[in-house]
Amino acid sequence: MQARSQDFAALVKSRQVIVCVGSGGVGKTTTSAVIGLHAALEGKRVLVLTIDPAKRLANSLGIQAIGSDPSPIPLERFEEIGLSPKGTMHAMMLDMKHSFDSLVQQHAPDEDSKRNILQNKLYQYFSTSLAGTQEYAAAEKLYELYMQGDYDLIVLDTPPTSHALDFLEAPNRLVEAINSRAMQFLYKPGRASLLGVGTGYVIKTLSKFTGSELINELSGFLKAFSTLFKGFQERAAKVRELLTSDVSTFCVVTAPNAGNIDEALYFYEKLGGDHTRVGAFITNRVHPSWVPHEELAMPSMRISAALGDTMLMEGLDASEQKQFAKNIRNNASDFQVLADLDRESIQRLADKLPKELPILQVPYFSHDIHSLRGLNHVRKAIFQD
Ligand SMILES: Nc1ncnc2c1ncn2[C@@H]1O[C@H](COP(=O)(O)OP(=O)(O)OP(=O)(O)O)[C@@H](O)[C@H]1O
Ligand SMILES: [Mg+2]
């Protein structure tokens, strides 16, 4: 195993929570499952908490439905592809909406407030679209499962966030958003309040534009929701403590192109900018260097000769063979440009990070990663197994 992979394996071994973050579509869900697979093979009881995995991947992980309990990946599935895990692997799909509901259930001071919130028409909207609710619910679920203590390692996949702050700061941001002065202005009783005593005129005026039903719902929602703040704040502090302690580490997943690398570096800075918090970078979908540069400079005749009478060349006359060889060389040259660009970007990333922080590379596979077998290919690339 290469030093980088060894360092990463040691990191995975030493943590109880690993959070995979990164921009949309870079491979967070894939990487989370791969880290889980590795740890399960090494003997840990692992739970992979995924968010919106591709259907086929969900199937191969045995995930039945959103919000269902963690489901184990049966031993036979591993054995089919020649693996014999020393530990176990469970997977579960996070249901943000459900998690947020259970948060309300937990923190509402009484049945009335609970009902008022859950039945409120605006709650549906707020619980799914207010900045940070999804991330909050994910962090909350992670905390709950961590406290239950059934797993040695929980790997948390994260939603595609527009920037890194969303995830780590979601708990505080959510509380702040609802508790903001503008919101207070709306629901706190008093002369300055829009919905407090003596505001009939304002409501009447606003109603013309927004509909009185909306105003009433908003007022009811915010009043009931305000009862949750204390619980939310306490819980947010605990979640943050877990995510910033030695128990947890973050793994930044990125594509190896310039734009994504910049975003990944931004994530790194926002997560604290040091490798005690961010344990590793995974550069995913790296174009491999197939052909050495000197070979790309070969005349196409030599490529044609090298191809000899392979299947590919069968049935082509001499000039077609020459054209075919040219096409292959041009194609390989173009591919090499991509490979070189990837390498440059990864070098730029390495130059900006501490030497001891492992940067792992996963090649661009010609197929999607939708099965345990596919995950195992990625695992081999990351852990150099
Ligand atoms: N190294 C790779 N080679 C080829 N395909 C890959 C590779 N890594 C991931 N994929 C495929 O790319 C797609 C996106 O990967 P994945 O779902 O893991 O990304 P994500 O970061 O979780 O996306 P989202 O932000 O939408 O949640 C999937 O179809 C996956 O199978
Ligand atoms: Mg995903």
mmCIF file of C-alpha atoms in Angstrom, residues 195-349:
data_model
loop_
_atom_site.group_PDB
_atom_site.id
_atom_site.type_symbol
_atom_site.label_atom_id
_atom_site.label_comp_id
_atom_site.label_asym_id
_atom_site.label_seq_id
_atom_site.Cartn_x
_atom_site.Cartn_y
_atom_site.Cartn_z
ATOM 1 C CA LEU A 195 -48.656 40.374 14.097
ATOM 2 C CA GLY A 196 -48.931 41.449 17.712
ATOM 3 C CA VAL A 197 -51.591 43.529 19.409
ATOM 4 C CA GLY A 198 -53.036 46.325 17.365
ATOM 5 C CA THR A 199 -51.653 45.292 14.036
ATOM 6 C CA GLY A 200 -54.961 44.629 12.380
ATOM 7 C CA TYR A 201 -54.392 47.413 9.933
ATOM 8 C CA VAL A 202 -51.007 46.064 8.836
ATOM 9 C CA ILE A 203 -52.386 42.575 8.440
ATOM 10 C CA LYS A 204 -55.279 43.950 6.467
ATOM 11 C CA THR A 205 -52.938 45.830 4.188
ATOM 12 C CA LEU A 206 -50.574 42.900 3.753
ATOM 13 C CA SER A 207 -53.473 40.568 3.233
ATOM 14 C CA LYS A 208 -54.359 42.431 0.120
ATOM 15 C CA PHE A 209 -51.092 41.324 -1.344
ATOM 16 C CA THR A 210 -50.469 37.961 0.218
ATOM 17 C CA GLY A 211 -53.766 36.575 1.390
ATOM 18 C CA SER A 212 -54.862 36.555 5.030
ATOM 19 C CA GLU A 213 -54.581 32.825 5.181
ATOM 20 C CA LEU A 214 -50.884 33.083 4.514
ATOM 21 C CA ILE A 215 -50.415 35.682 7.212
ATOM 22 C CA ASN A 216 -52.352 33.635 9.754
ATOM 23 C CA GLU A 217 -50.447 30.506 8.935
ATOM 24 C CA LEU A 218 -47.162 32.347 9.163
ATOM 25 C CA SER A 219 -48.058 33.865 12.464
ATOM 26 C CA GLY A 220 -49.166 30.526 13.903
ATOM 27 C CA PHE A 221 -46.137 28.749 12.587
ATOM 28 C CA LEU A 222 -43.640 31.231 13.932
ATOM 29 C CA LYS A 223 -45.286 31.390 17.347
ATOM 30 C CA ALA A 224 -45.235 27.622 17.681
ATOM 31 C CA PHE A 225 -41.792 27.297 16.188
ATOM 32 C CA SER A 226 -40.314 29.753 18.658
ATOM 33 C CA THR A 227 -40.907 27.180 21.393
ATOM 34 C CA LEU A 228 -38.347 24.941 19.747
ATOM 35 C CA PHE A 229 -35.433 27.314 19.763
ATOM 36 C CA LYS A 230 -33.908 26.285 23.072
ATOM 37 C CA GLY A 231 -33.894 22.611 22.151
ATOM 38 C CA PHE A 232 -32.514 23.369 18.717
ATOM 39 C CA GLN A 233 -29.768 25.534 20.083
ATOM 40 C CA GLU A 234 -28.643 22.968 22.633
ATOM 41 C CA ARG A 235 -28.746 20.195 20.112
ATOM 42 C CA ALA A 236 -26.922 22.290 17.519
ATOM 43 C CA ALA A 237 -24.108 22.856 19.996
ATOM 44 C CA LYS A 238 -23.784 19.114 20.612
ATOM 45 C CA VAL A 239 -23.783 18.240 16.929
ATOM 46 C CA ARG A 240 -21.116 20.835 16.320
ATOM 47 C CA GLU A 241 -19.064 19.479 19.199
ATOM 48 C CA LEU A 242 -19.203 15.971 17.720
ATOM 49 C CA LEU A 243 -18.256 17.147 14.243
ATOM 50 C CA THR A 244 -15.326 19.215 15.445
ATOM 51 C CA SER A 245 -13.939 16.661 17.909
ATOM 52 C CA ASP A 246 -11.271 13.991 17.329
ATOM 53 C CA VAL A 247 -14.011 11.450 16.825
ATOM 54 C CA SER A 248 -14.868 12.917 13.424
ATOM 55 C CA THR A 249 -13.033 13.841 10.282
ATOM 56 C CA PHE A 250 -14.017 15.380 6.976
ATOM 57 C CA CYS A 251 -13.107 14.028 3.608
ATOM 58 C CA VAL A 252 -13.272 16.513 0.734
ATOM 59 C CA VAL A 253 -14.232 14.896 -2.551
ATOM 60 C CA THR A 254 -13.424 16.768 -5.733
ATOM 61 C CA ALA A 255 -13.156 16.399 -9.462
ATOM 62 C CA PRO A 256 -9.621 17.104 -10.671
ATOM 63 C CA ASN A 257 -10.436 20.127 -12.825
ATOM 64 C CA ALA A 258 -9.412 23.660 -11.977
ATOM 65 C CA GLY A 259 -12.868 24.917 -10.988
ATOM 66 C CA ASN A 260 -13.649 21.999 -8.728
ATOM 67 C CA ILE A 261 -10.207 22.138 -7.116
ATOM 68 C CA ASP A 262 -10.820 25.789 -6.234
ATOM 69 C CA GLU A 263 -14.130 24.846 -4.652
ATOM 70 C CA ALA A 264 -12.471 22.004 -2.764
ATOM 71 C CA LEU A 265 -9.864 24.402 -1.392
ATOM 72 C CA TYR A 266 -12.651 26.716 -0.339
ATOM 73 C CA PHE A 267 -14.286 23.808 1.525
ATOM 74 C CA TYR A 268 -10.979 23.114 3.219
ATOM 75 C CA GLU A 269 -10.617 26.710 4.381
ATOM 76 C CA LYS A 270 -14.174 26.866 5.614
ATOM 77 C CA LEU A 271 -13.772 23.649 7.547
ATOM 78 C CA GLY A 272 -10.940 25.194 9.481
ATOM 79 C CA GLY A 273 -8.069 25.024 7.000
ATOM 80 C CA ASP A 274 -6.060 22.392 8.844
ATOM 81 C CA HIS A 275 -5.705 18.678 8.566
ATOM 82 C CA THR A 276 -6.971 17.888 12.041
ATOM 83 C CA ARG A 277 -10.425 18.654 10.691
ATOM 84 C CA VAL A 278 -10.079 17.662 7.062
ATOM 85 C CA GLY A 279 -8.406 14.253 7.025
ATOM 86 C CA ALA A 280 -8.113 13.636 3.294
ATOM 87 C CA PHE A 281 -8.879 14.781 -0.227
ATOM 88 C CA ILE A 282 -10.228 12.372 -2.798
ATOM 89 C CA THR A 283 -9.757 13.484 -6.387
ATOM 90 C CA ASN A 284 -12.310 11.465 -8.293
ATOM 91 C CA ARG A 285 -12.568 10.738 -12.011
ATOM 92 C CA VAL A 286 -8.941 11.417 -12.796
ATOM 93 C CA HIS A 287 -8.050 10.799 -16.463
ATOM 94 C CA PRO A 288 -5.302 8.228 -16.428
ATOM 95 C CA SER A 289 -2.132 8.713 -18.452
ATOM 96 C CA TRP A 290 -2.268 5.785 -20.853
ATOM 97 C CA VAL A 291 0.332 6.643 -23.397
ATOM 98 C CA PRO A 292 3.756 8.203 -22.789
ATOM 99 C CA HIS A 293 4.232 11.541 -24.582
ATOM 100 C CA GLU A 294 7.015 10.209 -26.819
ATOM 101 C CA GLU A 295 4.703 7.530 -28.144
ATOM 102 C CA LEU A 296 2.075 10.112 -29.005
ATOM 103 C CA ALA A 297 4.649 11.767 -31.249
ATOM 104 C CA MET A 298 5.092 8.539 -33.209
ATOM 105 C CA PRO A 299 4.199 8.696 -36.907
ATOM 106 C CA SER A 300 0.838 7.094 -37.502
ATOM 107 C CA MET A 301 2.530 4.507 -39.740
ATOM 108 C CA ARG A 302 4.295 3.132 -36.703
ATOM 109 C CA ILE A 303 1.069 3.032 -34.730
ATOM 110 C CA SER A 304 -0.458 1.225 -37.668
ATOM 111 C CA ALA A 305 2.439 -1.234 -37.628
ATOM 112 C CA ALA A 306 2.165 -1.650 -33.868
ATOM 113 C CA LEU A 307 -1.528 -2.458 -34.187
ATOM 114 C CA GLY A 308 -0.482 -5.118 -36.718
ATOM 115 C CA ASP A 309 -3.385 -7.211 -37.779
ATOM 116 C CA THR A 310 -5.451 -6.839 -34.657
ATOM 117 C CA MET A 311 -9.188 -7.303 -34.843
ATOM 118 C CA LEU A 312 -9.534 -3.534 -35.059
ATOM 119 C CA MET A 313 -7.577 -3.397 -38.319
ATOM 120 C CA GLU A 314 -9.191 -6.358 -40.004
ATOM 121 C CA GLY A 315 -10.878 -5.578 -43.289
ATOM 122 C CA LEU A 316 -9.232 -2.158 -43.780
ATOM 123 C CA ASP A 317 -7.113 -1.369 -46.818
ATOM 124 C CA ALA A 318 -3.725 0.374 -46.463
ATOM 125 C CA SER A 319 -4.982 3.954 -46.599
ATOM 126 C CA GLU A 320 -7.866 3.183 -44.249
ATOM 127 C CA GLN A 321 -5.378 1.605 -41.857
ATOM 128 C CA LYS A 322 -3.282 4.760 -41.953
ATOM 129 C CA GLN A 323 -6.331 6.944 -41.287
ATOM 130 C CA PHE A 324 -7.427 4.629 -38.487
ATOM 131 C CA ALA A 325 -3.990 4.841 -36.860
ATOM 132 C CA LYS A 326 -4.112 8.644 -37.158
ATOM 133 C CA ASN A 327 -7.499 8.744 -35.489
ATOM 134 C CA ILE A 328 -6.241 6.611 -32.655
ATOM 135 C CA ARG A 329 -3.215 8.827 -32.171
ATOM 136 C CA ASN A 330 -5.293 12.013 -32.224
ATOM 137 C CA ASN A 331 -7.709 10.511 -29.777
ATOM 138 C CA ALA A 332 -4.923 9.435 -27.451
ATOM 139 C CA SER A 333 -3.371 12.920 -27.724
ATOM 140 C CA ASP A 334 -6.657 14.575 -26.776
ATOM 141 C CA PHE A 335 -7.066 12.201 -23.865
ATOM 142 C CA GLN A 336 -3.522 12.914 -22.761
ATOM 143 C CA VAL A 337 -4.303 16.638 -22.686
ATOM 144 C CA LEU A 338 -7.078 15.911 -20.186
ATOM 145 C CA ALA A 339 -4.769 13.656 -18.157
ATOM 146 C CA ASP A 340 -2.077 16.366 -18.097
ATOM 147 C CA LEU A 341 -4.575 19.023 -17.023
ATOM 148 C CA ASP A 342 -5.813 16.773 -14.214
ATOM 149 C CA ARG A 343 -2.266 16.178 -13.028
ATOM 150 C CA GLU A 344 -1.523 19.919 -13.068
ATOM 151 C CA SER A 345 -4.644 20.658 -11.016
ATOM 152 C CA ILE A 346 -3.851 17.936 -8.500
ATOM 153 C CA GLN A 347 -0.324 19.297 -8.179
ATOM 154 C CA ARG A 348 -1.725 22.760 -7.579
ATOM 155 C CA LEU A 349 -3.953 21.290 -4.893
#
